[in-house]
Structure formats: C-alpha cells, structure tokens
Amino acid sequence: MRVRVLGVLGLLSVLLVIGLAYSILSAGSRGLTQDLEINRVFSLNRFSEVAADAASTNEWAGLQTKMDTYSTLYGEGVLIRTQDRTLLSGGLDPHRADVKDALFNASLNLSLTKLAPLRPFGPSSMLVSRSFGSANQVMGEVVLEVDAGTAQAKLRTLWLVVVAAALILEVALLLGAARVTRWVLRPIHRLNSAVVELEATGSMRRLPQDGPPELRELSRSLTAMATAVLGSLEQQRQLIADTSHQLRNPVAALRLRVDLMQLQLKDSTDPETINAVTAELDRVEELLDGVLLLATAENRAFEGVARRAVGPAPASAQHRSSPYLAVQEELERAAASASRNGTRLTLETTRDADAYVACSPFELSQMVGELLENAIKYAGGGNVHITLRAHAETVEIEVSDDGPGMSADELTACTTRFWRSPDHRNIRGTGLGMTIVDRLAEANSGKLVLGTRKPHGLRASLVFPRSVGGPADA
C-alpha cells in the first residue's frame, strides 16, 4: 500500500514540478525575447530614420559608416535598399530566401518587427525589417539581422538553473511524501498486525494512538471492539464451564440416589415407575450433554465468523487434520452400535485419501461421529455408506443411508435447535445433533450440505477447504 500511495504522490509531485518549471522557463523565454525585440526594433527604426535622411540629401557615406560600426559592435548584418542602390554590412547576403521575403514584405509597407520566442537550442539568426519614406511613398527598405546567440546562452543558463532547482524540489517533495505516507500508514500497518495477532492468538495488545485524528479514533475503536469481543467470548466460555460444573453435580447426585432407590426397591411390585424415572434421568443427561455441546459449537462458530470477518488466517495458525483418519476412527467407534441394530457400514475413498483439511481434528471427529450415529439410528437394519472425496480446493465427507429420509421442508428445518421430524418422534433423540454439526462446520470454515438419497434416505455432506501441508503439520 505504501508503494501505491507513494507512486500516486510521486506522480502528482512530478506533474507539479514540471508545471512550475515550465511556467518559469516560459516566462524567462518571453522576457529575453521581449528585451531583444525592443532593442533591435529600436536599432531598426534608427537605421530607417538615417536612411531616409541619406536618401533626401544623397549622402550615403555616413550611413554606410554607421552600418559598418553597428555590424562590428553587435556582429549583426544590416541591409538597406533604395530604388537605385543597396547598402550592406556584416556580410548579410541579399540573395538569401528569408532576406528576399523580408525585403518584399517591407516594399509592401509591411513591417516585420515581431521576433519568434527564443528557444535554448535552435537557429540563432532572425530578421526584422521595415520600410522608410513618406506616408504616400516607400523610398526603401531596411533589413536587420538579429543574432540571438547571447540571449540563447542566457536562456540555457536559466534552463540549467531551473532544472537543477526542479530536481532538488522533486527530491524534497518525495522525501516529504515518504514521511507523510509513513506517518499516515504506520497506524494502518499496526491495525493490520493487531488484527492478524487477534486472529492467530485470540488476544490483542493495546494499540498506540498516533497518526491522523481519523486513524487515532479508528485505533481506539478497534481496541475497544477487540476488548468487548474477547470479553464476550471469555464470558461465554466461562458460562459453559460453570453450567457444565453446576448442572452435572446435581444430576450425578440424582443418578446416585436413583440407583440406591433401585437397590432398595428391587423387589417392588411396580418396577415400571423406577424404570421411568431412570429413563427420564438418562434423557436429562443426554439433553444436558447436547446443550453443552451446542453451546460450545455456537461459541466456536461465533469465533470463526468474527475472525473471518477481518481476513483469512495465516497458514501457520490454521488447524490441519486428516479426514481419512477421522472417518476410520469414527467407523471403528460406530461399529458396535451398527452391529447391534444390523446396520452395514461401508467406506469409499478417492485415490487422494491423504488430503488434509483446515479443521480442528477433535471437532472433525465429533462431526463425523454425530453424522454416523444419526444415520445408524434412523437407518437401523439398512446400509450406511461413507464417501471421502478430495477435490482441488475442497475435501468432502459424505454420509448417506437408505433410511426413511426427510422431505425438502424437513431438510431446511433440521438444523434448528430441538427440531425433530414428526414422523420420528418414537426414536429417542434431543434434536440437537444436526445443529451441533452445522455450527462446528461453520466454525471451521466448512459447511453442512443435506440432501436426499435415491430412492430414499438421507445424504449429509461435510465440505471443508483443502489445506496445504502433510502429516507433520497435522
């Protein structure tokens, strides 16, 4: 960013310096041209007066002497032509094309007294001309050769001084622009470093408040925002830990009392009551576990969204795990429950089975295990097929079954908390499994995609960004 800003400021400073130098050089050229023009036109008018006097008295010797003296002093040629004679000095050739044009214009009583603007390099010889005589009759013409070499040398000196001053000014402007850019961008670089630190470590040091007022206010706002976000996340984590501790203790005590009651009433004539209490207690424990898992998943999802909002995490800060190992481990864990209800588990992988994903290994196993448990539960006695596909940029884990499946409306609603299909109320569950998987996938930059399997069944796919690296990084 600094290079781009310096590039723009450098271009603007170059245009400014060029415009300023051009204005100064143009003014200098006009001034030197005007001085030379005034001086030579004065000499031209003087020669016209002397020539008119010589023509009226027929005394040409004095005029020739004045012409020779002028040419010797200034090194410029003079030509005076009358009806019967032509006077020359300074080696001015009357047969030159430009001299002929000047004489012709002067014979038509058209004076040529305007000099072209001086240039530091180029022709140094110019002509001025005019006629002399009465108002009704042209008696002759005067052509004066103007040597602009001295004025051009002054102009070249001016160019050298202006160009040197322009270079010094440009260097000074670039140094000033670099300092101003550094002063403006230093807080921005600090903000970027702080955001990367917040994303990588979950903490951020307090930013110094310097630079322009707007960036100082931005630093204060970012520091306050990061403090509030980190405080909120810490409160959520603490709430989850406190809830887990405070609820599990009474539930465990209640479980102990129910077990003691079962021992005391083992010969009771009404065992169904105790069994109902035990079943409800099991349901409370299962619901408590699900709620705590969901709270943890939603907290992780919130952290992931907050960090992705400020930019992608550096590669060194990303989790990496092997989906193939996670699927294998969860298949081994699920094999016992699958054999109990007669469900057959099959696994299919692509050739690139060692691909890695940017996901927490524990949470990946938790998501795969939840999908397998859900499929085994609702497709009892059927088939559960796990497919692992590695693509160029993503890795997909698909768990499909040939159970009853769900309708399109149910697929949309099944990631809602505590939602359960009306057709499956008789199957034990909390309605939190798919919600937990959805939130954990979101926390790890992935997504849960649900669909139907032909002719019937459910297809649940976890899609994660593929991560570079190998086993040493996992």
Coordinates of C-alpha atoms in Angstrom, one line a residue:
M1 CA 0.0 0.0 0.0
R2 CA 2.8 2.4 0.8
V3 CA 4.3 1.9 -2.7
R4 CA 1.0 2.6 -4.3
V5 CA 0.4 5.8 -2.3
L6 CA 4.0 6.9 -2.9
G7 CA 3.5 6.2 -6.6
V8 CA 0.4 8.5 -6.7
L9 CA 2.1 11.2 -4.7
G10 CA 5.3 11.0 -6.7
L11 CA 3.3 11.3 -10.0
L12 CA 1.4 14.3 -8.6
S13 CA 4.7 15.9 -7.4
V14 CA 6.4 15.3 -10.8
L15 CA 3.4 17.0 -12.6
L16 CA 3.5 19.9 -10.2
V17 CA 7.3 20.4 -10.6
I18 CA 7.1 20.1 -14.4
G19 CA 4.2 22.6 -14.5
L20 CA 6.1 25.1 -12.2
A21 CA 9.4 24.7 -14.2
Y22 CA 7.5 25.1 -17.5
S23 CA 5.9 28.3 -16.2
I24 CA 9.2 29.8 -15.1
L25 CA 11.0 28.8 -18.3
S26 CA 8.2 30.2 -20.5
A27 CA 8.3 33.5 -18.6
G28 CA 12.1 33.6 -18.9
S29 CA 11.9 32.9 -22.6
R30 CA 9.3 35.6 -23.1
G31 CA 11.3 38.1 -21.1
L32 CA 14.5 37.6 -23.0
T33 CA 12.7 37.7 -26.4
Q34 CA 10.9 40.9 -25.5
D35 CA 14.2 42.6 -24.4
L36 CA 15.9 41.5 -27.6
E37 CA 13.0 42.6 -29.7
I38 CA 12.8 46.0 -28.1
N39 CA 16.5 46.6 -28.5
R40 CA 16.6 45.5 -32.2
V41 CA 13.4 47.3 -33.2
F42 CA 14.9 50.5 -31.8
S43 CA 18.0 49.9 -33.9
L44 CA 15.9 49.2 -36.9
N45 CA 13.9 52.4 -36.5
R46 CA 17.1 54.3 -36.1
F47 CA 18.5 53.0 -39.3
S48 CA 15.2 53.8 -41.1
E49 CA 15.4 57.4 -40.0
V50 CA 19.1 57.7 -41.0
A51 CA 18.4 56.0 -44.4
A52 CA 15.5 58.4 -45.0
D53 CA 17.8 61.4 -44.3
A54 CA 20.5 60.0 -46.5
A55 CA 18.1 59.4 -49.4
S56 CA 16.8 63.0 -49.1
T57 CA 20.4 64.5 -49.1
N58 CA 22.0 61.8 -51.2
E59 CA 24.7 61.4 -48.5
W60 CA 25.3 57.7 -48.3
A61 CA 28.9 57.6 -46.9
G62 CA 27.8 58.4 -43.4
L63 CA 25.0 55.8 -43.5
Q64 CA 27.5 53.1 -44.6
T65 CA 29.8 54.1 -41.8
K66 CA 27.1 53.8 -39.2
M67 CA 26.1 50.4 -40.6
D68 CA 29.7 49.1 -40.5
T69 CA 30.1 50.3 -37.0
Y70 CA 26.9 48.6 -35.8
S71 CA 27.9 45.3 -37.5
T72 CA 31.3 45.4 -35.9
L73 CA 29.9 46.1 -32.5
Y74 CA 27.0 43.6 -32.5
G75 CA 28.1 41.1 -35.1
E76 CA 24.8 41.5 -37.0
G77 CA 24.3 42.3 -40.7
V78 CA 22.3 45.3 -42.0
L79 CA 20.8 45.8 -45.5
I80 CA 19.4 49.0 -46.8
R81 CA 17.9 49.1 -50.2
T82 CA 16.6 52.1 -52.2
Q83 CA 15.4 52.5 -55.7
D84 CA 18.9 53.0 -57.1
R85 CA 21.3 51.3 -54.7
T86 CA 21.8 48.6 -52.0
L87 CA 24.0 49.1 -48.9
L88 CA 25.3 46.1 -47.0
S89 CA 27.3 45.5 -43.8
G90 CA 28.2 42.5 -41.7
G91 CA 28.1 40.0 -44.6
L92 CA 24.3 39.9 -44.9
D93 CA 23.5 38.1 -48.2
P94 CA 20.7 39.8 -50.1
H95 CA 20.1 36.7 -52.2
R96 CA 19.0 34.5 -49.1
A97 CA 15.4 33.5 -49.4
D98 CA 14.5 34.8 -46.0
V99 CA 16.1 38.2 -46.8
K100 CA 14.2 38.4 -50.1
D101 CA 11.0 37.7 -48.3
A102 CA 11.7 40.4 -45.7
L103 CA 12.5 42.9 -48.4
F104 CA 9.4 42.0 -50.3
N105 CA 7.2 42.5 -47.3
A106 CA 8.9 45.8 -46.4
S107 CA 8.3 47.0 -50.0
L108 CA 4.6 46.5 -49.4
N109 CA 4.9 48.6 -46.3
L110 CA 4.5 45.6 -44.1
S111 CA 6.9 45.8 -41.1
L112 CA 8.3 42.6 -39.6
T113 CA 9.3 43.6 -36.1
K114 CA 8.0 40.6 -34.1
L115 CA 10.6 38.0 -33.0
A116 CA 9.7 34.3 -32.6
P117 CA 10.0 33.1 -28.9
L118 CA 13.6 32.2 -28.1
R119 CA 14.5 28.5 -27.6
P120 CA 17.6 27.3 -25.8
F121 CA 18.7 25.4 -28.9
G122 CA 17.9 26.1 -32.5
P123 CA 18.5 28.8 -35.1
S124 CA 20.2 31.9 -33.6
S125 CA 19.6 34.2 -36.6
M126 CA 16.4 36.1 -37.1
L127 CA 15.4 39.0 -39.3
V128 CA 13.4 42.3 -38.6
S129 CA 12.5 44.7 -41.4
R130 CA 10.6 47.8 -42.2
S131 CA 10.3 50.4 -44.9
F132 CA 11.2 54.1 -44.8
G133 CA 9.9 57.1 -46.7
S134 CA 6.8 59.3 -46.6
A135 CA 3.3 58.2 -45.9
N136 CA 2.5 58.1 -49.6
Q137 CA 5.7 56.7 -51.0
V138 CA 8.1 53.9 -50.0
M139 CA 11.6 55.1 -50.6
G140 CA 13.4 51.9 -49.4
E141 CA 13.6 49.0 -47.1
V142 CA 15.8 48.2 -44.1
V143 CA 16.5 44.6 -43.0
L144 CA 18.4 43.9 -39.8
E145 CA 19.8 40.5 -38.9
V146 CA 19.3 39.7 -35.2
D147 CA 21.9 37.5 -33.5
A148 CA 20.1 35.7 -30.7
G149 CA 23.1 33.7 -29.6
T150 CA 23.7 35.7 -26.4
A151 CA 20.1 35.6 -25.4
Q152 CA 20.0 31.9 -26.1
A153 CA 23.1 31.4 -23.8
K154 CA 21.2 33.2 -21.0
L155 CA 18.2 31.1 -21.7
R156 CA 20.3 27.9 -21.5
T157 CA 21.7 29.1 -18.2
L158 CA 18.2 29.7 -16.9
W159 CA 17.1 26.2 -18.1
L160 CA 20.1 24.7 -16.2
V161 CA 19.3 26.6 -13.0
V162 CA 15.5 25.8 -13.2
V163 CA 16.1 22.1 -14.0
A164 CA 18.5 21.7 -11.1
A165 CA 16.1 23.5 -8.8
A166 CA 13.3 21.4 -10.0
L167 CA 15.2 18.2 -9.3
I168 CA 16.1 19.4 -5.8
L169 CA 12.4 20.4 -5.3
E170 CA 11.2 17.0 -6.5
V171 CA 13.6 15.1 -4.2
A172 CA 12.4 17.3 -1.3
L173 CA 8.7 16.6 -2.2
L174 CA 9.4 12.8 -2.5
L175 CA 11.1 12.8 0.9
G176 CA 8.2 14.8 2.4
A177 CA 5.7 12.5 0.7
A178 CA 7.6 9.5 2.1
R179 CA 7.5 10.9 5.6
V180 CA 3.8 11.9 5.4
T181 CA 3.0 8.4 3.9
R182 CA 4.8 6.7 6.7
W183 CA 3.0 8.9 9.3
V184 CA -0.4 8.1 7.8
L185 CA 0.2 4.4 7.1
R186 CA 2.1 3.4 10.3
P187 CA -1.2 3.2 12.2
I188 CA -2.8 1.2 9.4
H189 CA 0.1 -1.3 9.5
R190 CA -0.3 -1.5 13.3
L191 CA -4.0 -2.1 12.8
N192 CA -3.3 -4.9 10.3
S193 CA -0.7 -6.5 12.6
A194 CA -3.1 -6.3 15.6
V195 CA -5.9 -7.9 13.6
V196 CA -3.6 -10.8 12.5
E197 CA -2.5 -11.2 16.1
L198 CA -6.1 -11.3 17.2
E199 CA -6.9 -13.9 14.6
A200 CA -3.9 -16.0 15.3
T201 CA -3.7 -15.9 19.1
G202 CA -7.1 -14.7 20.3
S203 CA -5.6 -11.7 22.0
M204 CA -4.5 -8.2 21.0
R205 CA -2.2 -5.7 22.7
R206 CA -3.4 -2.1 23.1
L207 CA -2.7 0.0 20.0
P208 CA -0.7 3.3 20.3
Q209 CA -2.8 6.2 19.3
D210 CA -0.8 8.2 16.8
G211 CA -1.1 9.4 13.2
P212 CA -4.0 11.4 11.7
P213 CA -7.0 12.0 14.0
E214 CA -9.3 9.7 12.0
L215 CA -6.8 6.8 12.4
R216 CA -6.3 7.5 16.1
E217 CA -10.1 7.3 16.5
L218 CA -10.1 4.0 14.5
S219 CA -7.3 2.6 16.7
R220 CA -9.4 3.5 19.8
S221 CA -12.5 1.9 18.3
L222 CA -10.7 -1.3 17.2
T223 CA -9.1 -1.7 20.6
A224 CA -12.5 -1.2 22.3
M225 CA -14.2 -3.6 19.9
A226 CA -11.5 -6.3 20.4
T227 CA -11.7 -5.9 24.1
A228 CA -15.5 -6.2 24.0
V229 CA -15.4 -9.2 21.6
L230 CA -12.8 -11.1 23.6
G231 CA -14.6 -10.3 26.8
S232 CA -17.8 -11.6 25.4
L233 CA -16.1 -14.8 24.2
E234 CA -14.5 -15.3 27.5
Q235 CA -17.8 -14.8 29.3
Q236 CA -19.4 -17.4 27.0
R237 CA -16.7 -19.9 27.6
Q238 CA -16.9 -19.3 31.4
L239 CA -20.7 -19.7 31.3
I240 CA -20.4 -23.0 29.5
A241 CA -17.8 -24.2 32.0
D242 CA -19.8 -23.0 35.0
T243 CA -23.0 -24.5 33.6
S244 CA -21.4 -27.9 33.0
H245 CA -20.0 -27.9 36.5
Q246 CA -23.1 -26.7 38.3
L247 CA -25.6 -28.9 36.5
R248 CA -23.6 -32.1 36.3
N249 CA -23.1 -32.3 40.1
P250 CA -26.8 -32.4 41.0
V251 CA -27.5 -34.7 38.1
A252 CA -24.8 -37.1 39.3
A253 CA -26.2 -36.9 42.8
L254 CA -29.7 -37.6 41.5
R255 CA -28.4 -40.5 39.5
L256 CA -26.8 -42.0 42.7
R257 CA -30.0 -41.6 44.6
V258 CA -32.0 -43.3 41.9
D259 CA -29.5 -46.2 41.8
L260 CA -29.8 -46.6 45.6
M261 CA -33.6 -46.5 45.3
Q262 CA -33.4 -49.2 42.7
L263 CA -31.4 -51.4 45.0
Q264 CA -33.9 -50.8 47.8
L265 CA -36.9 -51.4 45.7
K266 CA -35.6 -54.2 43.6
D267 CA -38.3 -56.4 44.9
S268 CA -41.0 -53.8 44.3
T269 CA -44.2 -54.8 42.6
D270 CA -44.1 -51.6 40.5
P271 CA -40.7 -51.6 38.7
E272 CA -42.1 -49.5 35.9
T273 CA -42.0 -46.4 38.0
I274 CA -38.3 -46.7 38.8
N275 CA -37.6 -47.5 35.1
A276 CA -39.5 -44.4 34.0
V277 CA -37.5 -42.3 36.4
T278 CA -34.3 -43.8 35.2
A279 CA -35.3 -43.2 31.5
E280 CA -36.1 -39.6 32.3
L281 CA -32.8 -39.1 34.1
D282 CA -31.0 -40.6 31.1
R283 CA -32.9 -38.2 28.9
V284 CA -31.9 -35.2 31.1
E285 CA -28.3 -36.2 31.0
E286 CA -28.4 -36.7 27.2
L287 CA -30.1 -33.3 26.8
L288 CA -27.6 -31.6 29.1
D289 CA -24.7 -33.1 27.1
G290 CA -26.3 -31.9 23.9
V291 CA -27.0 -28.4 25.1
L292 CA -23.4 -28.0 26.4
L293 CA -22.1 -29.3 23.1
L294 CA -24.3 -27.0 21.2
A295 CA -23.2 -24.0 23.3
T296 CA -19.6 -24.9 22.7
A297 CA -20.2 -25.3 18.9
E298 CA -22.1 -22.0 18.7
N299 CA -19.3 -20.2 20.6
R300 CA -16.7 -21.7 18.2
A301 CA -18.9 -20.7 15.2
F302 CA -19.0 -17.1 16.6
E303 CA -15.2 -17.1 17.0
G304 CA -14.8 -18.3 13.4
V305 CA -17.1 -15.7 11.9
A306 CA -15.5 -12.9 13.9
R307 CA -12.1 -13.9 12.7
R308 CA -13.0 -14.5 9.1
A309 CA -14.5 -11.0 9.1
V310 CA -11.1 -9.5 9.5
G311 CA -9.3 -11.7 6.9
P312 CA -8.1 -15.2 6.3
A313 CA -6.0 -16.8 8.9
P314 CA -2.3 -17.3 8.2
A315 CA -1.4 -20.9 7.3
S316 CA 0.6 -21.3 10.4
A317 CA -2.4 -20.5 12.6
Q318 CA -4.8 -23.0 10.9
H319 CA -5.7 -26.4 12.3
R320 CA -4.9 -29.3 9.9
S321 CA -6.4 -32.8 10.2
S322 CA -6.7 -35.9 8.1
P323 CA -10.3 -36.6 7.2
Y324 CA -9.4 -40.2 6.3
L325 CA -8.1 -40.9 9.8
A326 CA -11.1 -39.2 11.4
V327 CA -13.5 -41.3 9.3
Q328 CA -11.6 -44.5 10.1
E329 CA -11.6 -43.8 13.9
E330 CA -15.3 -43.0 13.9
L331 CA -16.2 -46.1 11.9
E332 CA -14.4 -48.2 14.5
R333 CA -16.3 -46.5 17.3
A334 CA -19.6 -46.8 15.5
A335 CA -19.1 -50.5 14.5
A336 CA -20.6 -51.8 17.9
S337 CA -23.8 -49.8 17.7
A338 CA -24.2 -50.6 14.0
S339 CA -23.9 -54.4 14.6
R340 CA -26.5 -54.2 17.4
N341 CA -29.2 -52.9 15.1
G342 CA -28.0 -54.8 12.0
T343 CA -26.7 -51.7 10.1
R344 CA -24.0 -52.3 7.5
L345 CA -21.2 -49.7 7.2
T346 CA -19.2 -49.2 4.0
L347 CA -16.4 -46.8 3.2
E348 CA -15.3 -45.4 -0.2
T349 CA -12.4 -43.1 -0.7
T350 CA -10.7 -41.4 -3.7
R351 CA -7.1 -42.0 -4.7
D352 CA -6.0 -38.8 -2.8
A353 CA -7.1 -40.2 0.6
D354 CA -4.3 -38.4 2.4
A355 CA -5.6 -34.9 1.7
Y356 CA -5.8 -32.6 4.7
V357 CA -8.5 -30.1 5.7
A358 CA -8.3 -26.8 7.7
C359 CA -10.3 -28.1 10.6
S360 CA -9.8 -29.0 14.3
P361 CA -9.1 -32.8 14.5
F362 CA -11.3 -33.2 17.6
E363 CA -14.2 -31.3 16.1
L364 CA -13.9 -33.1 12.8
S365 CA -14.2 -36.4 14.6
Q366 CA -17.1 -35.1 16.6
M367 CA -19.0 -34.0 13.4
V368 CA -18.3 -37.3 11.6
G369 CA -19.3 -39.3 14.7
E370 CA -22.6 -37.3 15.0
L371 CA -23.5 -38.0 11.4
L372 CA -22.7 -41.7 11.7
E373 CA -24.7 -42.0 14.9
N374 CA -27.7 -40.2 13.3
A375 CA -27.5 -42.5 10.2
I376 CA -27.3 -45.7 12.2
K377 CA -30.1 -44.6 14.5
Y378 CA -32.6 -43.8 11.7
A379 CA -31.5 -46.5 9.1
G380 CA -31.4 -49.4 11.5
G381 CA -31.0 -52.7 9.6
G382 CA -30.1 -50.8 6.4
N383 CA -26.9 -49.5 4.8
V384 CA -24.8 -46.5 5.7
H385 CA -22.3 -45.5 3.1
I386 CA -19.4 -43.1 3.8
T387 CA -17.6 -41.5 0.9
L388 CA -14.5 -39.4 1.1
R389 CA -13.8 -37.2 -1.9
A390 CA -10.7 -35.0 -2.4
H391 CA -11.0 -32.1 -4.9
A392 CA -8.6 -29.5 -6.0
E393 CA -9.6 -26.9 -3.3
T394 CA -12.1 -28.8 -1.1
V395 CA -12.5 -32.1 0.7
E396 CA -16.0 -33.7 1.0
I397 CA -17.1 -36.3 3.6
E398 CA -20.5 -37.7 2.7
V399 CA -22.5 -40.0 5.0
S400 CA -25.6 -41.4 3.3
D401 CA -28.1 -44.0 4.4
D402 CA -31.2 -45.8 2.9
G403 CA -33.4 -44.9 5.8
P404 CA -36.7 -43.1 5.6
G405 CA -35.1 -39.7 4.8
M406 CA -36.7 -36.3 5.1
S407 CA -38.8 -34.0 2.9
A408 CA -37.4 -30.7 1.5
D409 CA -39.1 -28.7 4.2
E410 CA -37.7 -31.0 6.9
L411 CA -34.2 -30.7 5.4
T412 CA -34.4 -27.0 5.8
A413 CA -35.6 -27.1 9.4
C414 CA -33.5 -30.0 10.7
T415 CA -30.6 -27.7 11.8
T416 CA -32.8 -25.7 14.0
R417 CA -32.4 -26.3 17.8
F418 CA -34.5 -29.1 19.3
W419 CA -36.3 -29.7 16.0
R420 CA -37.4 -33.3 15.4
S421 CA -39.3 -34.8 12.5
P422 CA -42.9 -35.6 13.4
D423 CA -42.5 -39.0 11.8
H424 CA -39.6 -39.9 14.0
R425 CA -40.9 -38.9 17.5
N426 CA -40.7 -42.5 18.6
I427 CA -36.9 -42.6 18.1
R428 CA -35.0 -41.3 21.1
G429 CA -33.1 -38.0 20.5
T430 CA -32.6 -34.4 21.5
G431 CA -33.0 -32.6 18.2
L432 CA -29.5 -31.1 18.6
G433 CA -27.2 -33.4 16.6
M434 CA -27.6 -31.7 13.2
T435 CA -27.4 -28.2 14.8
I436 CA -24.1 -29.1 16.5
V437 CA -22.7 -30.4 13.3
D438 CA -23.8 -27.3 11.3
R439 CA -22.3 -24.9 13.9
L440 CA -19.0 -26.8 14.2
A441 CA -18.7 -26.9 10.4
E442 CA -19.2 -23.2 10.2
A443 CA -16.6 -22.6 12.9
N444 CA -14.0 -24.5 10.8
S445 CA -14.8 -22.6 7.5
G446 CA -16.8 -25.5 6.2
K447 CA -20.4 -26.2 5.6
L448 CA -23.0 -29.0 6.1
V449 CA -25.0 -29.9 3.0
L450 CA -28.1 -32.0 3.4
G451 CA -30.0 -33.8 0.6
T452 CA -31.9 -36.9 -0.3
R453 CA -30.6 -40.2 -1.5
K454 CA -32.4 -42.1 -4.2
P455 CA -34.7 -44.0 -3.9
H456 CA -35.0 -43.0 -0.2
G457 CA -32.7 -42.0 2.6
L458 CA -30.6 -39.0 3.8
R459 CA -27.3 -37.7 2.4
A460 CA -25.3 -35.4 4.7
S461 CA -22.0 -33.9 3.3
L462 CA -19.3 -32.0 5.2
V463 CA -17.3 -29.8 2.8
F464 CA -14.1 -28.2 4.0
P465 CA -11.3 -26.1 2.4
R466 CA -8.4 -28.3 1.5
S467 CA -5.3 -27.4 3.5
V468 CA -1.7 -27.5 2.2
G469 CA 0.7 -29.4 4.3
G470 CA 1.2 -33.0 5.3
P471 CA 1.3 -35.2 8.4
A472 CA 4.0 -33.1 10.1
D473 CA 1.6 -30.1 10.1
A474 CA -1.5 -32.0 11.2

